XYZ file of C-alpha atoms in Angstrom:
129
model
C -18.676 -2.594 -17.651
C -15.584 -4.235 -17.913
C -14.738 -7.555 -19.335
C -11.395 -7.803 -18.219
C -8.311 -5.937 -17.029
C -4.552 -5.709 -18.496
C -2.350 -4.180 -16.705
C -0.180 -3.343 -19.601
C -2.951 -1.760 -21.186
C -4.388 0.380 -17.895
C -1.699 2.549 -17.628
C -1.096 3.440 -20.968
C -2.984 7.041 -20.391
C -0.352 8.045 -17.895
C 1.040 10.487 -20.641
C -1.002 12.902 -19.992
C -1.074 15.923 -18.326
C -1.979 16.871 -13.992
C -4.748 18.896 -14.906
C -6.988 15.282 -16.857
C -6.375 13.241 -13.537
C -8.644 15.324 -11.674
C -11.335 14.508 -14.133
C -12.836 11.277 -13.003
C -16.589 12.495 -14.155
C -18.103 9.250 -14.777
C -15.923 7.134 -12.996
C -17.256 4.836 -9.679
C -15.768 4.903 -6.159
C -14.757 0.975 -7.372
C -12.966 1.787 -10.416
C -11.168 5.362 -8.872
C -10.194 3.029 -5.511
C -8.437 -0.012 -7.939
C -6.805 1.853 -10.198
C -5.288 3.799 -7.289
C -4.248 0.337 -5.838
C -2.863 -0.889 -8.581
C -1.026 2.229 -9.609
C 0.855 2.253 -6.419
C 1.510 -1.192 -6.697
C 2.884 -0.133 -10.597
C 5.142 2.617 -9.055
C 6.520 1.101 -6.417
C 7.940 -2.006 -8.435
C 9.544 0.419 -10.544
C 10.494 2.709 -7.818
C 11.897 0.041 -5.933
C 12.843 -3.199 -7.907
C 16.212 -2.112 -8.756
C 17.187 -2.487 -4.870
C 15.164 -5.093 -4.131
C 14.979 -8.230 -7.042
C 12.253 -10.453 -5.796
C 10.346 -7.388 -6.542
C 10.814 -8.452 -10.486
C 9.050 -11.723 -10.230
C 5.963 -9.290 -8.243
C 6.450 -6.999 -11.214
C 6.341 -10.422 -13.852
C 3.231 -12.191 -11.668
C 1.791 -8.541 -11.936
C 2.079 -8.192 -15.679
C 0.583 -11.567 -15.672
C -2.610 -11.201 -13.983
C -5.918 -11.218 -16.008
C -9.079 -11.004 -14.960
C -12.324 -12.281 -16.850
C -15.638 -11.571 -15.052
C -17.988 -10.963 -17.862
C -21.591 -9.259 -17.469
C -19.942 -7.955 -14.084
C -20.982 -4.626 -13.005
C -18.197 -2.155 -11.798
C -19.180 -2.163 -8.088
C -18.828 -5.852 -8.047
C -16.340 -6.182 -10.430
C -13.516 -4.096 -8.886
C -13.524 -5.768 -5.856
C -13.391 -9.258 -7.253
C -10.555 -7.789 -9.259
C -8.787 -6.494 -6.293
C -9.299 -9.763 -4.104
C -8.009 -11.753 -7.446
C -4.874 -9.882 -7.935
C -4.115 -9.975 -4.116
C -4.627 -13.901 -4.078
C -2.377 -14.084 -7.350
C 0.611 -12.210 -5.342
C 0.333 -13.805 -1.983
C 2.397 -16.748 -2.404
C 5.230 -14.144 -3.612
C 4.917 -12.524 0.359
C 7.068 -15.333 1.222
C 9.946 -15.309 -0.847
C 10.916 -11.597 0.799
C 9.899 -9.120 3.296
C 9.413 -6.398 1.071
C 6.866 -8.389 -0.899
C 4.869 -9.142 2.157
C 5.165 -5.617 3.516
C 3.854 -4.240 -0.015
C 0.608 -7.524 0.191
C -0.116 -5.724 3.741
C -0.768 -2.161 2.717
C -2.495 -2.756 -0.185
C -4.632 -4.916 2.494
C -5.255 -1.804 4.039
C -6.311 -0.291 0.674
C -8.180 -3.271 -0.614
C -10.410 -3.249 2.791
C -12.091 0.174 1.202
C -14.273 -1.925 -0.716
C -16.188 -3.018 1.773
C -15.715 0.453 4.003
C -15.213 3.460 1.568
C -14.734 5.146 5.524
C -11.927 3.286 5.758
C -8.637 4.820 6.620
C -6.694 3.292 3.836
C -2.938 3.344 2.967
C -1.638 7.306 2.832
C 1.652 6.631 1.373
C 2.142 6.909 -2.709
C 4.105 3.951 -2.582
C 3.524 0.604 -1.082
C 7.121 0.581 0.552
C 9.346 2.584 2.348
C 12.424 3.732 2.720
């Protein structure tokens, strides 16, 4: 059960070995999916923000995003967090085509909360060259 989710703290573990990456023992599908979405979003911003200045605004918005849902189990918390994150960045889609593409690709992954068998977005990053 998570009470809140802080963007900066959640990826502090990124310095571990690849062996540990495969160990999601105890992680729910919802948590794993949400962390994957956040990781793709973060990696996309880091990869492309130098080429697309509008992504700096997206980075700031994502960094400021917090969820506070006390006493909510994982099966409800992570889909809610994904939905709120999506709603948080949706207004930025008007700023650039790149943010719109990121948003659209995120929606494909977010749909998997409702249907675990849904295809999801296949790329490792939410933008393509």
